[in-house]
CSV table of C-alpha atoms and ligand atoms in Angstrom, one decimal:
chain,number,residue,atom,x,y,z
A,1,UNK,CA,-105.2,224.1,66.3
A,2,UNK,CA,-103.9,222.5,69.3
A,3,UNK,CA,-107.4,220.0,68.9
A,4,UNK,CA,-107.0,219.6,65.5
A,5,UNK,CA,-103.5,218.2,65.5
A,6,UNK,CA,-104.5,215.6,68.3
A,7,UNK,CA,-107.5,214.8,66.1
A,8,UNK,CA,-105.3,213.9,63.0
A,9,UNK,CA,-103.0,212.3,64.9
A,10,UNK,CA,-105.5,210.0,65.9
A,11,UNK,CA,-106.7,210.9,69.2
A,12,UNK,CA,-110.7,210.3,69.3
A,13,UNK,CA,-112.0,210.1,73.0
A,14,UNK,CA,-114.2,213.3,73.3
A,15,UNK,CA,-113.4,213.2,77.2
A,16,UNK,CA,-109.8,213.2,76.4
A,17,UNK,CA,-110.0,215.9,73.6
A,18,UNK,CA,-111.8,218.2,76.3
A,19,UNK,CA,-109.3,217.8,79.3
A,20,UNK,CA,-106.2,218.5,77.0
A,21,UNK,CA,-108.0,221.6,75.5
A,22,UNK,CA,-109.2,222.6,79.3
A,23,UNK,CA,-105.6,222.2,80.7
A,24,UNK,CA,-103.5,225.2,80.2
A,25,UNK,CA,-100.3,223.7,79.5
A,26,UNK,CA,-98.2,227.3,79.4
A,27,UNK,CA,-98.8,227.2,83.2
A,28,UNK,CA,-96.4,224.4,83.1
A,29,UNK,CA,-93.6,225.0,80.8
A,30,UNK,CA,-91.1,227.4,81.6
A,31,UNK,CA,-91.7,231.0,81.5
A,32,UNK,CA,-89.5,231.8,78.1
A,33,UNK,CA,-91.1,228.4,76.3
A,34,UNK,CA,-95.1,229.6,76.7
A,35,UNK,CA,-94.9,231.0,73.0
A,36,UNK,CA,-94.1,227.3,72.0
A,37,UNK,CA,-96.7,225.5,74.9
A,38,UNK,CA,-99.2,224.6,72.3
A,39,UNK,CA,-97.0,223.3,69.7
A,40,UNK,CA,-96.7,219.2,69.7
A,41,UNK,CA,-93.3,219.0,71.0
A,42,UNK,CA,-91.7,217.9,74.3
A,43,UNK,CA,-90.0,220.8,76.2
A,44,UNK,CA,-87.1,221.1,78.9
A,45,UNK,CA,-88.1,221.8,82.5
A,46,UNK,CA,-85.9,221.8,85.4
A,47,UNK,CA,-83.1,219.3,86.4
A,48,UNK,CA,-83.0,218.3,83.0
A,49,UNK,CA,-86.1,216.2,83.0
A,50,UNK,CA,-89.1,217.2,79.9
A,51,UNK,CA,-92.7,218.0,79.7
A,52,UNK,CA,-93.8,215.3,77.3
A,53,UNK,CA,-95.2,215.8,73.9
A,54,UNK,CA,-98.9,216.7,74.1
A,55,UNK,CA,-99.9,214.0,71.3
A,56,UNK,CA,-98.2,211.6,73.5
A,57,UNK,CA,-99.9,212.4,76.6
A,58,UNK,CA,-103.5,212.8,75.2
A,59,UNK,CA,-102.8,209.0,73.6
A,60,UNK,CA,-101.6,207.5,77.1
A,61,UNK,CA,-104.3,209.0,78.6
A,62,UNK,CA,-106.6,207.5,75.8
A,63,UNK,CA,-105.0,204.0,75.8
A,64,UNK,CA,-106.0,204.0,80.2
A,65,UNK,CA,-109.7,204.0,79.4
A,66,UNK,CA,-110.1,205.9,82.6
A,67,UNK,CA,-113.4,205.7,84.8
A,68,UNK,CA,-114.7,208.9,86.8
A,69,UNK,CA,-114.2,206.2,90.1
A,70,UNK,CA,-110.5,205.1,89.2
A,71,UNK,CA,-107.6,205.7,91.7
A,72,UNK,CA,-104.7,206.2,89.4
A,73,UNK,CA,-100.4,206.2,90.2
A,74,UNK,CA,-98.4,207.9,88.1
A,75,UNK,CA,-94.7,207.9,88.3
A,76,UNK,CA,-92.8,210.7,87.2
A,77,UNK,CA,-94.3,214.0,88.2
A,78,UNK,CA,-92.2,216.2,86.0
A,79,UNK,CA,-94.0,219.3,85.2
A,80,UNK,CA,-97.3,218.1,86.7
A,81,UNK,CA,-99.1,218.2,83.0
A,82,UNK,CA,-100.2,214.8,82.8
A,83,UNK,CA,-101.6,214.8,86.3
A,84,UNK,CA,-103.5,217.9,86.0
A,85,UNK,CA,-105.1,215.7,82.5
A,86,UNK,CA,-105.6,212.7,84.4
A,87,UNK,CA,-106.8,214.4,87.3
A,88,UNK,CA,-109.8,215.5,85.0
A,89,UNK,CA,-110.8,212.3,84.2
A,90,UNK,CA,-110.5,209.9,86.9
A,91,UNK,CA,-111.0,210.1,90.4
A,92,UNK,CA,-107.9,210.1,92.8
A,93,UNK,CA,-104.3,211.1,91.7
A,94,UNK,CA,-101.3,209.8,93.4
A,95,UNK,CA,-98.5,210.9,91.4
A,96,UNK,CA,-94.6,210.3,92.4
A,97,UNK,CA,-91.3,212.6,91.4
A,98,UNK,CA,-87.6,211.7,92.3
A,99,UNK,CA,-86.9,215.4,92.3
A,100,UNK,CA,-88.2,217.9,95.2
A,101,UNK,CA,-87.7,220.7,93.0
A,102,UNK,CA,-89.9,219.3,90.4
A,103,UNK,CA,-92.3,217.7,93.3
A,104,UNK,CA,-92.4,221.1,95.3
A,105,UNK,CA,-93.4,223.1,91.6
A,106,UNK,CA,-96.0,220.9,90.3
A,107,UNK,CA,-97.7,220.7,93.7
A,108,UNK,CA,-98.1,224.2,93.7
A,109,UNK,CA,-99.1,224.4,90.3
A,110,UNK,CA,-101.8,221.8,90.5
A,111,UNK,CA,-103.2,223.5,93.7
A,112,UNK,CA,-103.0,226.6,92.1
A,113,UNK,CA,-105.3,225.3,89.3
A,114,UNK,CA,-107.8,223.8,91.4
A,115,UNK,CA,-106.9,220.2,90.9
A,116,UNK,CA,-107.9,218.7,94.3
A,117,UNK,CA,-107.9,214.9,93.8
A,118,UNK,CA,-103.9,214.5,93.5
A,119,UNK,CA,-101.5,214.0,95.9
A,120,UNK,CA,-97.8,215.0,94.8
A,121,UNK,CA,-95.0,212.5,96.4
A,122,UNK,CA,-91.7,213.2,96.5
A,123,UNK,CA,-90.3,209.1,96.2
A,124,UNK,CA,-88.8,206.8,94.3
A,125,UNK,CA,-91.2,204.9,91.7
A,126,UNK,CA,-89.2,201.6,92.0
A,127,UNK,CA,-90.4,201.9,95.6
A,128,UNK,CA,-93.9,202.8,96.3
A,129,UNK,CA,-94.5,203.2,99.8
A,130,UNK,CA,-97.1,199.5,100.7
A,131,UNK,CA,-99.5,201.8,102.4
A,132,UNK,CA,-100.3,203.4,99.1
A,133,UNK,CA,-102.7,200.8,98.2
A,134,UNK,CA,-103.8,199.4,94.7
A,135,UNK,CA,-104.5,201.1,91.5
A,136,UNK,CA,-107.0,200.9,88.9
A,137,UNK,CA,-104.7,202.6,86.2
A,138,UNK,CA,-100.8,203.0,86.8
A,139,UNK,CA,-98.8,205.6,84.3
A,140,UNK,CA,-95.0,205.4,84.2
A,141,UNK,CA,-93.9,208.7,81.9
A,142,UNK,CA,-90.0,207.6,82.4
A,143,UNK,CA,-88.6,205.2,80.7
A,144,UNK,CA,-88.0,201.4,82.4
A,145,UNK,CA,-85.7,198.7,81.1
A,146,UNK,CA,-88.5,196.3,82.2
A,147,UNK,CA,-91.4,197.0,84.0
A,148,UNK,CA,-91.0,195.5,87.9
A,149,UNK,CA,-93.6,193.3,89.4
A,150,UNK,CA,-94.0,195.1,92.0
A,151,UNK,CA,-95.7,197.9,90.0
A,152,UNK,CA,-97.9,195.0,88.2
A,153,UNK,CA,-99.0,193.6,91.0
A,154,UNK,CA,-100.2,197.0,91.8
A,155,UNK,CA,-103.3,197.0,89.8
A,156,UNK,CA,-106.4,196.2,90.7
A,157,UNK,CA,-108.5,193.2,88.7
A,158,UNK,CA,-109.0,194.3,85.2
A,159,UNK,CA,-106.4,196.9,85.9
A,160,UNK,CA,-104.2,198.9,83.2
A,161,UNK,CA,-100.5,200.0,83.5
A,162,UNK,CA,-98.7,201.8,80.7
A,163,UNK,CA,-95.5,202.3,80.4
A,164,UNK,CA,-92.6,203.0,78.0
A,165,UNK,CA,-90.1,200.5,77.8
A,166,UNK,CA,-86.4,200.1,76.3
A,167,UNK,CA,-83.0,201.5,76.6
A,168,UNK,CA,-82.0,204.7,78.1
A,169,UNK,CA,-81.3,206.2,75.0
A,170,UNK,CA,-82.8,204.7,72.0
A,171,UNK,CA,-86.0,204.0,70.7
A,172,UNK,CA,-88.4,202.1,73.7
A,173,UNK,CA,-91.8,201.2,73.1
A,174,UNK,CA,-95.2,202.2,74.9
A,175,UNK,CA,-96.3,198.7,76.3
A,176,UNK,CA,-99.7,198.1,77.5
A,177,UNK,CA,-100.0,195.7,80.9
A,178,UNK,CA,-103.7,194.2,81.7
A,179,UNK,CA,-104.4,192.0,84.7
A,180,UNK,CA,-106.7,189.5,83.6
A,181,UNK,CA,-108.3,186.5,85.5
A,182,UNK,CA,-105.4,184.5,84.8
A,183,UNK,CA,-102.4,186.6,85.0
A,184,UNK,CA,-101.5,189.9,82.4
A,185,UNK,CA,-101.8,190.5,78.9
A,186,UNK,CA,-99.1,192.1,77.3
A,187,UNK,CA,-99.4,194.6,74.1
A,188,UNK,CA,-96.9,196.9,72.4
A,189,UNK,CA,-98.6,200.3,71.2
A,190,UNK,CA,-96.4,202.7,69.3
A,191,UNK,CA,-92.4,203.7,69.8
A,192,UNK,CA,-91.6,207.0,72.0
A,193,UNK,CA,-88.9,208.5,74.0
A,194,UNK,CA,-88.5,209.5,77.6
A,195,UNK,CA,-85.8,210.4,79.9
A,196,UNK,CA,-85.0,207.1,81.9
A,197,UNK,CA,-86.7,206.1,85.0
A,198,UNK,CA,-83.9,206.0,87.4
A,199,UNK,CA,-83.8,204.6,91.5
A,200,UNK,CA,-84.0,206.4,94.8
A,201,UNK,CA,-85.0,209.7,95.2
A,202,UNK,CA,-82.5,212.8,93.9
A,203,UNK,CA,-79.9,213.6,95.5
A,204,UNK,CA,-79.7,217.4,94.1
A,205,UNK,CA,-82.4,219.4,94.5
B,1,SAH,N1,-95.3,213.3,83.3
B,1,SAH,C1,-94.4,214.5,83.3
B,1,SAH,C2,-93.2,214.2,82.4
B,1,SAH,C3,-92.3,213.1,82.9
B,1,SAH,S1,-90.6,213.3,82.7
B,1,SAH,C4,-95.1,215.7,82.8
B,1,SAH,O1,-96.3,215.7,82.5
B,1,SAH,O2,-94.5,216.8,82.8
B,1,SAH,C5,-90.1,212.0,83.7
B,1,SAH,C6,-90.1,212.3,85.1
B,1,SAH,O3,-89.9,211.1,85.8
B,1,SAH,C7,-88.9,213.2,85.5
B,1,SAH,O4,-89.4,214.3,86.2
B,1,SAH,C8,-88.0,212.3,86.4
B,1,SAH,O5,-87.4,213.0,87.4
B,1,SAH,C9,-89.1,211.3,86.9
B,1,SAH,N2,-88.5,210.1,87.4
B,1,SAH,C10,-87.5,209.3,86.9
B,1,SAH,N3,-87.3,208.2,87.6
B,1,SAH,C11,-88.2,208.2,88.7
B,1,SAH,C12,-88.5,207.4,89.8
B,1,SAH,N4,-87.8,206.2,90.0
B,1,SAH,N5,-89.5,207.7,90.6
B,1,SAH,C13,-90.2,208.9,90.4
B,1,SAH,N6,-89.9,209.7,89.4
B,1,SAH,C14,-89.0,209.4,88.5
């Protein structure tokens, strides 16, 4: 079922469809939500921060046209679920969470599930540590009033960043960044919403 309905949505990259079906996500929802893990819906986790929508996760993941040799950054940790799918996919995960909490759990969740190529930072995504390097593919999953050059001039030649962009609350739109020869190309995919992308790291836990 869980196939089928990324299937009709749209979703058609056989190396995608496999890592979302291999991916357990009831280990990462919350314990009274697992009944309701495989529907197409985003859930709450803690500090008020949400799992995404699986459709919505399989069709970023799609949209990165990842390689098995890419070194991906994704901001926004959250339940880990998106890491553990990219992690299939590509080669190297760093992925970076405001909240320790969240940081603390997905680290042990994604070790627990044998996911070896990411690295779980607790930071702030506005500030990526300069020793972190360059990225083939870069994933925000939190929503950014506009994306920061300093995440753009992340990526490596031919590189990819996605990212949803717009207000905090209100309809923003998943906007596709390419670095080309000459600078980036810009496209808008479809309209989503995520909780907002906010600076420094937590203060509560
Ligand atoms: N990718 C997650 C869902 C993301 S929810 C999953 O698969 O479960 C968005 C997450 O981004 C939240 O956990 C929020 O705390 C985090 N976040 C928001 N602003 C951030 C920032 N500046 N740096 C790092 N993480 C941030």
């Amino acid at each position: 079922m869980f196939q089928l309905t990324l299937r009709r949505r749209g979703i058609s990259d056989q190396a995608v469809l496999r890592a979302m079906e291999e991916v357990p996500r009831e280990a990462f929802v919350q314990p009274a939500d697992r009944a309701d893990a495989y529907r197409d819906s985003a859930l709450s986790i803690d500090c008020g921060q949400t799992i995404s929508q699986p459709f919505v996760v399989a069709y970023m993941t799609e949209q990165l046209q990842l390689r098995r040799h890419h070194r991906v950054l994704e901001i926004g940790t959250g339940s880990g679920y998106q890491a553990a799918i990219l992690s299939r996919l590509c080669g190297h995960v760093l992925t970076i969470e405001r909240y320790r909490t969240l940081a603390d759990s997905a680290r042990a969740r994604l070790t627990e599930l044998g996911c070896d190529n990411v690295e779980v930072l607790l930071g702030d995504g506005f500030d990526v540590p300069a020793n972190a390097g360059t990225f083939d593919r870069v994933l925000i999953t939190a929503a950014m009033e506009q994306i920061p050059d300093a995440l753009t001039e992340r990526l490596e030649p031919a590189g990819i960043l996605i990212a949803p962009v717009g207000p905090r609350h209100g309809i923003q739109r998943l906007v596709r960044v390419t670095r080309t020869d000459v600078g980036f190309d810009r496209k808008e995919l479809v309209d989503v919403r995520f909780v907002p992308a906010l600076a420094g790291i937590a203060r509560e836990l």
